[in-house]
Amino acid sequence: GESVGLHLPTLSVQEGDNSIINCAYSNSASDYFIWYKQESGKGPQFIIDIRSNMDKRQGQRVTVLLNKTVKHLSLQIAATQPGDSAVYFCAENGMSGGGADGLTFGKGTHLIIQP
Amino acid sequence: DVKVTQSSRYLVKRTGEKVFLECVQDMDHENMFWYRQDPGLGLRLIYFSYDVKMKEKGDIPEGYSVSREKKERFSLILESASTNQTSMYLCASRASTSALIFGPGTRLTVT
């Protein structure tokens, strides 16, 4: 079946280094992708999104890359800070294979910042 | 600052009680959603609504109902709470082709 997944459940990086969080998707009809950050005990927070007609989008300290050929999405965080510690998960919007609302969520990657 | 708010951050209820979880958004979004989030299971859609008085079942609607009497408000109702409904409940809203904006969540414990 269709799914959105993450390559690693936990990612540990040194403070100040760049972080790269990956997401694989299998629905080639998906046209919209979103990254969320969720801190412990809080609701998910929108970080950045990208549509399928783009392959890169930049925000403040974050970049999302979309490779439609291999159905791969990544989130890059520059100069990682302690406040970046959270679970990050991707979501895709495709009209087939997702949940009833058309969105499919990954399970999440826990980003841990080492001092 | 646009946002989604939920009536309670923490809630403790007894088995068999009727539970109301309220959600309000101030972004004039047409679409509103209720999810539950459990360790290892990720986000699961319970119910959603595309318009006032409209509701659609999500992936796990059993044991829940919803109400949308006003555009900005979407309520989740547990008719008779059970221990397996202990979870983090997340409300979200979105415009037709935009990202979901989530509320802060309500952590419900049913004893």
Coordinates of N, CA and C in Angstrom, one line a residue:
Chain A
G1 N 0.8 -1.2 0.0 CA 0.0 0.0 0.0 C 0.8 1.2 0.0
E2 N 0.2 2.4 -0.1 CA 0.9 3.6 -0.1 C 1.4 4.0 1.3
S3 N 2.5 4.6 1.4 CA 3.0 4.9 2.7 C 4.0 6.1 2.6
V4 N 4.1 6.8 3.7 CA 5.2 7.8 3.9 C 6.0 7.3 5.1
G5 N 7.3 7.2 4.9 CA 8.1 6.7 6.0 C 9.4 7.5 6.2
L6 N 10.1 7.3 7.2 CA 11.3 8.0 7.5 C 12.4 6.9 7.6
H7 N 13.7 7.3 7.2 CA 14.7 6.3 7.1 C 15.2 6.0 8.5
L8 N 15.3 7.0 9.5 CA 15.8 6.8 10.8 C 14.9 7.3 11.8
P9 N 14.7 6.6 12.9 CA 13.8 7.0 13.9 C 14.4 8.1 14.8
T10 N 15.7 8.0 15.0 CA 16.4 9.0 15.8 C 17.7 9.5 15.1
L11 N 17.9 10.8 15.2 CA 19.1 11.5 14.6 C 19.7 12.3 15.7
S12 N 21.0 12.1 15.9 CA 21.7 12.8 16.9 C 22.8 13.7 16.2
V13 N 22.8 15.0 16.5 CA 23.8 15.9 15.8 C 24.4 16.8 16.9
Q14 N 25.6 17.3 16.5 CA 26.2 18.3 17.4 C 25.6 19.7 17.2
E15 N 25.5 20.4 18.3 CA 25.1 21.8 18.2 C 25.9 22.5 17.2
G16 N 25.3 23.3 16.3 CA 26.1 24.0 15.3 C 26.2 23.3 14.0
D17 N 26.1 22.0 14.0 CA 26.2 21.2 12.7 C 24.9 21.4 11.9
N18 N 24.9 20.9 10.7 CA 23.7 20.9 9.9 C 23.0 19.5 10.1
S19 N 21.7 19.5 10.1 CA 20.9 18.3 10.2 C 20.2 18.0 8.9
I20 N 20.1 16.7 8.6 CA 19.3 16.3 7.4 C 18.4 15.2 7.8
I21 N 17.1 15.4 7.7 CA 16.1 14.4 8.0 C 15.4 14.0 6.7
N22 N 15.3 12.7 6.6 CA 14.8 12.1 5.3 C 13.4 11.6 5.4
C23 N 12.8 11.5 4.3 CA 11.4 11.0 4.2 C 11.2 10.3 2.8
A24 N 10.7 9.1 2.8 CA 10.4 8.4 1.5 C 8.9 8.3 1.4
Y25 N 8.5 8.5 0.2 CA 7.1 8.4 -0.1 C 6.9 7.4 -1.3
S26 N 5.7 6.9 -1.4 CA 5.5 5.9 -2.5 C 4.4 6.3 -3.4
N27 N 3.6 7.3 -3.1 CA 2.5 7.7 -4.0 C 3.0 8.7 -5.0
S28 N 3.2 8.3 -6.2 CA 3.8 9.2 -7.3 C 2.8 10.3 -7.7
A29 N 1.5 10.2 -7.2 CA 0.5 11.2 -7.6 C 0.5 12.3 -6.5
S30 N 1.3 12.2 -5.5 CA 1.3 13.2 -4.4 C 1.8 14.5 -5.0
D31 N 1.2 15.6 -4.7 CA 1.5 16.9 -5.3 C 1.9 18.0 -4.3
Y32 N 1.9 17.6 -3.0 CA 2.2 18.7 -2.0 C 2.7 18.0 -0.8
F33 N 3.8 18.5 -0.2 CA 4.5 17.9 0.9 C 4.8 19.0 1.9
I34 N 4.7 18.5 3.2 CA 4.8 19.4 4.3 C 5.8 18.8 5.4
W35 N 6.6 19.6 6.0 CA 7.3 19.2 7.2 C 6.8 19.9 8.4
Y36 N 6.7 19.0 9.5 CA 6.2 19.5 10.8 C 7.3 19.2 11.8
K37 N 7.3 20.1 12.9 CA 8.1 19.9 14.0 C 7.2 19.8 15.2
Q38 N 7.4 18.8 16.0 CA 6.6 18.6 17.2 C 7.5 18.4 18.5
E39 N 7.4 19.4 19.3 CA 8.1 19.4 20.6 C 7.3 18.6 21.6
S40 N 8.0 18.0 22.6 CA 7.3 17.1 23.6 C 6.1 17.8 24.2
G41 N 5.0 17.1 24.2 CA 3.7 17.6 24.8 C 3.0 18.7 24.0
K42 N 3.5 19.0 22.8 CA 2.8 20.1 22.1 C 2.3 19.6 20.8
G43 N 1.5 20.4 20.1 CA 1.0 20.1 18.8 C 2.0 20.3 17.7
P44 N 1.9 19.6 16.6 CA 2.8 19.8 15.5 C 2.8 21.2 15.0
Q45 N 4.0 21.7 14.6 CA 4.1 23.1 14.1 C 4.6 23.0 12.7
F46 N 3.9 23.7 11.8 CA 4.3 23.8 10.4 C 5.7 24.4 10.3
I47 N 6.5 23.8 9.5 CA 7.9 24.4 9.2 C 8.0 24.9 7.8
I48 N 7.7 24.1 6.8 CA 7.9 24.4 5.4 C 7.1 23.5 4.6
D49 N 6.7 23.9 3.4 CA 6.1 23.0 2.5 C 6.7 23.2 1.1
I50 N 6.3 22.3 0.2 CA 6.8 22.3 -1.2 C 5.8 21.6 -2.1
R51 N 5.6 22.2 -3.2 CA 4.7 21.5 -4.2 C 5.5 20.8 -5.2
S52 N 4.9 19.9 -5.9 CA 5.6 18.9 -6.8 C 6.2 19.6 -8.0
N53 N 5.8 20.8 -8.3 CA 6.4 21.5 -9.4 C 7.8 22.2 -9.1
M54 N 8.2 22.0 -7.8 CA 9.5 22.5 -7.4 C 10.4 21.4 -6.9
D55 N 11.7 21.6 -6.8 CA 12.5 20.6 -6.2 C 13.3 21.1 -5.0
K56 N 13.2 22.4 -4.8 CA 13.9 23.0 -3.6 C 13.1 24.2 -3.1
R57 N 13.1 24.3 -1.8 CA 12.5 25.5 -1.2 C 13.2 25.9 0.1
Q58 N 13.5 27.2 0.2 CA 14.2 27.6 1.4 C 13.4 28.5 2.3
G59 N 13.6 28.2 3.6 CA 13.0 29.1 4.6 C 14.1 29.7 5.5
Q60 N 13.8 30.1 6.7 CA 14.8 30.6 7.6 C 15.5 29.4 8.3
R61 N 16.7 29.2 7.9 CA 17.6 28.1 8.4 C 17.1 26.7 8.0
V62 N 16.1 26.6 7.2 CA 15.6 25.3 6.7 C 15.5 25.3 5.2
T63 N 15.7 24.1 4.7 CA 15.6 23.9 3.2 C 14.9 22.5 3.0
V64 N 13.9 22.5 2.1 CA 13.3 21.2 1.8 C 13.7 20.9 0.4
L65 N 14.1 19.6 0.2 CA 14.5 19.1 -1.2 C 13.5 18.0 -1.6
L66 N 13.1 18.1 -2.8 CA 12.1 17.1 -3.3 C 12.7 16.4 -4.5
N67 N 12.9 15.1 -4.4 CA 13.4 14.3 -5.6 C 12.3 13.4 -6.0
K68 N 11.6 13.8 -7.1 CA 10.4 13.0 -7.5 C 10.8 11.7 -8.2
T69 N 12.0 11.7 -8.7 CA 12.5 10.5 -9.4 C 12.6 9.3 -8.5
V70 N 13.1 9.6 -7.3 CA 13.2 8.5 -6.3 C 12.2 8.6 -5.2
K71 N 11.3 9.5 -5.3 CA 10.2 9.8 -4.3 C 10.9 10.0 -2.9
H72 N 11.7 11.0 -2.8 CA 12.4 11.3 -1.6 C 12.3 12.7 -1.3
L73 N 12.1 13.0 0.0 CA 11.9 14.3 0.5 C 12.9 14.5 1.7
S74 N 13.6 15.6 1.8 CA 14.5 15.8 2.9 C 14.3 17.2 3.5
L75 N 14.6 17.3 4.8 CA 14.6 18.6 5.5 C 16.0 18.9 6.0
Q76 N 16.5 20.0 5.6 CA 17.9 20.4 6.1 C 17.7 21.5 7.0
I77 N 18.3 21.4 8.2 CA 18.4 22.5 9.2 C 19.8 22.9 9.3
A78 N 20.0 24.2 9.1 CA 21.4 24.7 9.2 C 21.7 25.2 10.6
A79 N 23.0 25.0 11.0 CA 23.5 25.4 12.3 C 22.5 25.1 13.4
T80 N 22.3 23.8 13.6 CA 21.3 23.2 14.5 C 21.5 23.8 15.9
Q81 N 20.4 24.2 16.6 CA 20.4 24.8 17.9 C 19.7 23.9 18.9
P82 N 19.9 24.1 20.2 CA 19.2 23.2 21.2 C 17.7 23.3 21.0
G83 N 17.1 24.4 20.6 CA 15.7 24.5 20.4 C 15.2 23.8 19.2
D84 N 16.0 23.2 18.4 CA 15.6 22.4 17.3 C 15.3 20.9 17.7
S85 N 15.6 20.6 19.0 CA 15.3 19.2 19.5 C 13.8 19.0 19.4
A86 N 13.4 18.0 18.7 CA 11.9 17.7 18.5 C 11.8 16.5 17.7
V87 N 10.6 16.1 17.5 CA 10.3 15.1 16.5 C 9.8 15.8 15.2
Y88 N 10.4 15.4 14.1 CA 10.1 16.0 12.8 C 9.4 14.9 11.9
F89 N 8.3 15.3 11.3 CA 7.6 14.3 10.5 C 7.1 15.0 9.2
C90 N 7.1 14.2 8.2 CA 6.6 14.7 6.9 C 5.2 14.3 6.6
A91 N 4.6 15.0 5.7 CA 3.2 14.7 5.3 C 3.1 14.9 3.8
E92 N 2.3 14.1 3.2 CA 2.1 14.2 1.7 C 0.6 14.3 1.4
N93 N 0.3 15.1 0.4 CA -1.0 15.2 0.0 C -1.2 14.6 -1.4
G94 N -1.9 13.4 -1.4 CA -2.1 12.8 -2.6 C -3.5 12.2 -2.6
M95 N -4.2 12.2 -3.7 CA -5.6 11.8 -3.6 C -5.9 10.3 -3.5
S96 N -4.8 9.5 -3.7 CA -5.0 8.1 -3.5 C -4.0 7.6 -2.5
G97 N -4.4 6.6 -1.7 CA -3.5 5.9 -0.8 C -3.3 6.6 0.5
G98 N -3.8 7.8 0.7 CA -3.7 8.5 2.0 C -4.8 8.1 2.9
G99 N -4.9 8.8 4.0 CA -6.1 8.7 4.8 C -7.3 9.4 4.2
A100 N -8.4 9.4 4.9 CA -9.6 9.9 4.3 C -9.5 11.3 3.9
D101 N -8.6 12.1 4.5 CA -8.5 13.5 4.1 C -7.4 13.7 3.0
G102 N -6.9 12.6 2.5 CA -5.9 12.7 1.4 C -4.5 12.9 1.9
L103 N -4.3 13.1 3.2 CA -3.0 13.3 3.8 C -2.4 12.0 4.4
T104 N -1.1 11.8 4.2 CA -0.5 10.7 4.8 C 0.7 11.2 5.6
F105 N 0.8 10.8 6.8 CA 1.9 11.3 7.7 C 2.9 10.2 7.9
G106 N 4.2 10.6 8.0 CA 5.3 9.8 8.4 C 5.2 9.6 9.9
K107 N 5.9 8.6 10.4 CA 5.9 8.3 11.9 C 6.8 9.3 12.6
G108 N 7.8 9.9 12.0 CA 8.6 10.9 12.7 C 10.0 10.5 12.9
T109 N 10.9 11.5 13.0 CA 12.3 11.3 13.4 C 12.6 12.2 14.6
H110 N 13.2 11.6 15.6 CA 13.5 12.4 16.8 C 14.9 13.0 16.6
L111 N 15.0 14.3 16.5 CA 16.2 15.0 16.4 C 16.8 15.3 17.8
I112 N 18.0 14.8 18.1 CA 18.6 15.1 19.4 C 19.8 15.9 19.2
I113 N 19.9 17.0 19.9 CA 21.1 17.9 19.8 C 22.1 17.7 20.9
Q114 N 23.3 17.3 20.5 CA 24.3 17.1 21.5 C 25.1 18.4 21.7
P115 N 25.4 18.8 23.0 CA 26.0 20.1 23.3 C 27.5 20.1 22.8
Chain B
D1 N -1.8 37.0 15.3 CA -1.2 35.7 15.1 C -2.3 34.6 15.0
V2 N -2.4 34.0 13.8 CA -3.4 33.1 13.5 C -3.2 31.8 14.3
K3 N -4.3 31.1 14.7 CA -4.1 30.0 15.4 C -5.3 29.1 15.6
V4 N -5.0 27.9 16.1 CA -6.0 26.9 16.5 C -5.9 26.7 18.0
T5 N -7.0 26.8 18.7 CA -7.0 26.6 20.1 C -7.9 25.5 20.5
Q6 N -7.5 24.8 21.6 CA -8.2 23.7 22.1 C -8.6 24.0 23.6
S7 N -9.8 23.5 24.0 CA -10.3 24.0 25.3 C -9.5 23.6 26.5
S8 N -8.8 22.4 26.4 CA -8.1 21.9 27.5 C -6.7 21.4 27.1
R9 N -5.7 21.5 27.9 CA -4.4 20.9 27.6 C -4.4 19.5 28.2
Y10 N -5.0 19.4 29.4 CA -5.0 18.1 30.1 C -6.4 17.8 30.6
L11 N -6.8 16.5 30.5 CA -8.2 16.2 30.9 C -8.1 14.8 31.5
V12 N -8.8 14.6 32.6 CA -8.9 13.2 33.2 C -10.3 12.9 33.4
K13 N -10.8 11.8 32.8 CA -12.2 11.5 32.9 C -12.3 10.0 33.3
R14 N -13.5 9.6 33.8 CA -13.7 8.3 34.2 C -14.4 7.5 33.1
T15 N -14.2 6.2 33.1 CA -14.8 5.3 32.1 C -16.3 5.5 32.1
G16 N -16.9 5.7 30.9 CA -18.4 5.8 30.8 C -18.8 7.3 30.7
E17 N -18.0 8.2 31.1 CA -18.3 9.6 31.0 C -18.4 10.1 29.6
K18 N -19.3 11.1 29.4 CA -19.3 11.8 28.1 C -18.3 12.9 28.1
V19 N -17.5 13.0 27.1 CA -16.4 13.9 27.0 C -16.5 14.8 25.8
F20 N -16.4 16.1 26.0 CA -16.4 17.1 24.9 C -15.0 17.7 24.8
L21 N -14.5 17.7 23.6 CA -13.2 18.4 23.3 C -13.6 19.5 22.3
E22 N -13.2 20.7 22.6 CA -13.6 21.8 21.8 C -12.4 22.4 21.1
C23 N -12.6 22.9 19.8 CA -11.6 23.4 19.0 C -12.1 24.6 18.3
V24 N -11.3 25.7 18.3 CA -11.7 26.9 17.6 C -10.5 27.4 16.8
Q25 N -10.8 27.8 15.5 CA -9.7 28.4 14.7 C -10.2 29.8 14.2
D26 N -9.2 30.7 14.0 CA -9.5 32.1 13.7 C -9.0 32.4 12.3
M27 N -8.9 31.4 11.4 CA -8.3 31.7 10.1 C -9.3 31.6 9.0
D28 N -10.6 31.4 9.4 CA -11.7 31.3 8.4 C -11.5 30.1 7.5
H29 N -10.9 29.0 8.0 CA -10.7 27.8 7.2 C -12.0 27.0 7.1
E30 N -12.1 26.5 5.9 CA -13.3 25.7 5.6 C -13.2 24.3 6.3
N31 N -12.0 23.8 6.3 CA -11.8 22.4 6.7 C -11.2 22.3 8.1
M32 N -11.8 21.4 8.9 CA -11.3 21.2 10.2 C -11.2 19.7 10.5
F33 N -10.3 19.3 11.4 CA -10.0 17.8 11.5 C -9.7 17.5 13.0
W34 N -10.0 16.3 13.4 CA -9.6 15.8 14.7 C -8.8 14.5 14.4
Y35 N -7.6 14.5 15.1 CA -6.7 13.4 15.0 C -6.4 12.9 16.5
R36 N -6.0 11.7 16.6 CA -5.4 11.2 17.8 C -4.0 10.7 17.5
Q37 N -3.1 10.9 18.5 CA -1.7 10.6 18.3 C -1.3 9.7 19.4
D38 N -0.8 8.5 19.0 CA -0.4 7.5 20.0 C 1.0 7.0 19.6
P39 N 1.8 6.7 20.7 CA 3.2 6.3 20.4 C 3.3 5.1 19.5
G40 N 4.1 5.2 18.4 CA 4.2 4.1 17.5 C 3.2 4.0 16.4
L41 N 2.1 4.7 16.6 CA 1.0 4.7 15.6 C 0.9 6.0 14.8
G42 N 1.5 7.0 15.3 CA 1.5 8.3 14.5 C 0.1 9.0 14.6
L43 N -0.1 9.8 13.7 CA -1.4 10.6 13.6 C -2.5 9.7 12.9
R44 N -3.6 9.6 13.5 CA -4.7 8.9 12.9 C -6.0 9.8 12.9
L45 N -6.6 9.9 11.7 CA -7.7 10.8 11.5 C -9.0 10.2 12.1
I46 N -9.7 10.9 12.9 CA -10.9 10.4 13.5 C -12.1 10.9 12.7
Y47 N -12.3 12.2 12.6 CA -13.3 12.9 11.8 C -12.8 14.1 11.2
F48 N -13.5 14.6 10.1 CA -13.2 15.9 9.5 C -14.4 16.5 9.0
S49 N -14.3 17.8 8.7 CA -15.5 18.6 8.3 C -15.1 19.6 7.2
Y50 N -15.8 19.6 6.1 CA -15.5 20.5 5.0 C -16.3 21.8 5.0
D51 N -17.3 21.8 5.9 CA -18.2 23.0 6.0 C -19.1 22.9 7.2
V52 N -19.7 24.0 7.5 CA -20.6 24.0 8.7 C -21.7 22.9 8.5
K53 N -21.9 22.1 9.6 CA -22.9 21.1 9.6 C -22.5 19.9 8.8
M54 N -21.3 19.9 8.2 CA -20.9 18.7 7.4 C -19.9 18.0 8.2
K55 N -19.9 16.7 8.1 CA -18.9 15.8 8.8 C -18.7 14.6 8.0
E56 N -17.4 14.1 8.1 CA -17.0 12.9 7.3 C -16.2 12.0 8.3
K57 N -16.4 10.8 8.2 CA -15.6 9.8 9.0 C -14.2 9.8 8.5
G58 N -13.3 9.7 9.4 CA -11.9 9.5 9.1 C -11.6 8.0 9.1
D59 N -10.4 7.7 9.6 CA -10.0 6.3 9.6 C -10.4 5.5 10.8
I60 N -10.6 6.2 11.9 CA -10.9 5.5 13.2 C -12.1 6.3 13.9
P61 N -13.3 6.3 13.3 CA -14.4 7.1 13.9 C -15.1 6.4 15.0
E62 N -14.9 5.1 15.2 CA -15.7 4.3 16.2 C -15.5 4.9 17.6
G63 N -16.6 5.1 18.3 CA -16.6 5.6 19.6 C -16.6 7.1 19.7
Y64 N -16.6 7.8 18.6 CA -16.5 9.3 18.6 C -17.6 9.8 17.7
S65 N -18.0 11.1 18.0 CA -18.9 11.8 17.1 C -18.4 13.3 17.1
V66 N -18.9 14.1 16.2 CA -18.4 15.5 16.1 C -19.6 16.4 15.8
S67 N -19.3 17.7 16.0 CA -20.3 18.7 15.8 C -19.6 19.9 15.2
R68 N -20.2 20.5 14.1 CA -19.7 21.7 13.6 C -20.9 22.6 13.3
E69 N -21.3 23.4 14.3 CA -22.4 24.3 14.1 C -22.0 25.7 13.6
K70 N -20.7 26.0 13.8 CA -20.2 27.3 13.3 C -18.9 27.0 12.6
K71 N -18.5 27.9 11.7 CA -17.4 27.6 10.8 C -16.1 27.5 11.7
E72 N -16.0 28.3 12.7 CA -14.8 28.4 13.5 C -14.6 27.3 14.5
R73 N -15.7 26.6 14.8 CA -15.7 25.6 15.9 C -16.0 24.2 15.5
F74 N -15.2 23.3 16.0 CA -15.3 21.9 15.7 C -15.2 21.1 16.9
S75 N -16.2 20.4 17.4 CA -16.2 19.7 18.6 C -16.1 18.2 18.4
L76 N -15.3 17.5 19.3 CA -15.2 16.1 19.3 C -15.9 15.6 20.5
I77 N -16.7 14.5 20.4 CA -17.5 14.0 21.5 C -17.2 12.5 21.7
L78 N -16.8 12.2 22.9 CA -16.7 10.8 23.2 C -18.0 10.4 24.0
E79 N -18.9 9.7 23.4 CA -20.2 9.4 24.0 C -20.1 8.7 25.3
S80 N -19.2 7.7 25.4 CA -19.0 6.9 26.6 C -17.5 6.6 26.7
A81 N -16.7 7.4 27.4 CA -15.3 7.2 27.3 C -14.8 5.8 27.8
S82 N -13.8 5.3 27.1 CA -13.2 4.1 27.5 C -11.7 4.2 27.7
T83 N -11.1 3.3 28.4 CA -9.6 3.5 28.6 C -8.8 3.5 27.4
N84 N -9.3 2.8 26.3 CA -8.5 2.8 25.1 C -8.6 4.1 24.3
Q85 N -9.4 5.0 24.8 CA -9.4 6.3 24.2 C -8.5 7.3 24.9
T86 N -7.7 6.8 25.9 CA -6.6 7.6 26.4 C -5.6 7.9 25.3
S87 N -5.4 9.2 25.1 CA -4.5 9.6 24.0 C -4.3 11.1 23.9
M88 N -3.4 11.5 23.0 CA -3.3 12.9 22.7 C -4.2 13.2 21.5
Y89 N -5.1 14.2 21.7 CA -6.0 14.6 20.7 C -5.6 15.9 20.1
L90 N -5.5 15.9 18.7 CA -5.1 17.1 18.0 C -6.2 17.6 17.1
C91 N -6.5 18.9 17.2 CA -7.4 19.5 16.2 C -6.5 20.2 15.2
A92 N -7.0 20.3 14.0 CA -6.3 21.0 12.9 C -7.3 21.7 12.0
S93 N -6.8 22.7 11.3 CA -7.7 23.3 10.2 C -6.8 23.6 9.0
R94 N -7.4 23.8 7.9 CA -6.7 24.2 6.7 C -7.6 24.8 5.7
A95 N -7.0 25.7 4.9 CA -7.8 26.1 3.7 C -7.7 25.0 2.6
S96 N -8.3 25.1 1.5 CA -8.4 24.0 0.6 C -7.1 23.4 0.1
T97 N -6.1 24.2 -0.1 CA -4.8 23.6 -0.7 C -3.6 24.1 0.1
S98 N -3.8 24.2 1.4 CA -2.7 24.7 2.3 C -2.3 23.6 3.3
A99 N -1.3 23.9 4.1 CA -0.9 23.0 5.1 C -1.9 23.0 6.3
L100 N -2.0 21.8 6.9 CA -2.7 21.7 8.2 C -2.1 22.6 9.2
I101 N -2.9 23.3 10.0 CA -2.4 24.1 11.1 C -3.0 23.4 12.4
F102 N -2.1 22.9 13.2 CA -2.6 22.2 14.4 C -2.7 23.0 15.6
G103 N -3.6 22.6 16.5 CA -3.8 23.1 17.8 C -2.7 22.6 18.8
P104 N -2.7 23.0 20.0 CA -1.7 22.5 21.0 C -1.9 21.1 21.5
G105 N -3.1 20.6 21.3 CA -3.4 19.2 21.7 C -4.0 19.2 23.1
T106 N -4.8 18.1 23.3 CA -5.4 17.8 24.6 C -5.0 16.4 24.9
R107 N -4.3 16.3 26.1 CA -3.9 14.9 26.5 C -5.0 14.4 27.4
L108 N -5.8 13.4 26.9 CA -6.9 12.9 27.7 C -6.5 11.6 28.3
T109 N -6.8 11.4 29.6 CA -6.6 10.2 30.3 C -8.0 9.7 30.8
V110 N -8.3 8.5 30.5 CA -9.6 7.9 30.9 C -9.2 6.8 31.9
T111 N -9.7 6.9 33.1 CA -9.4 5.9 34.2 C -10.6 5.0 34.5

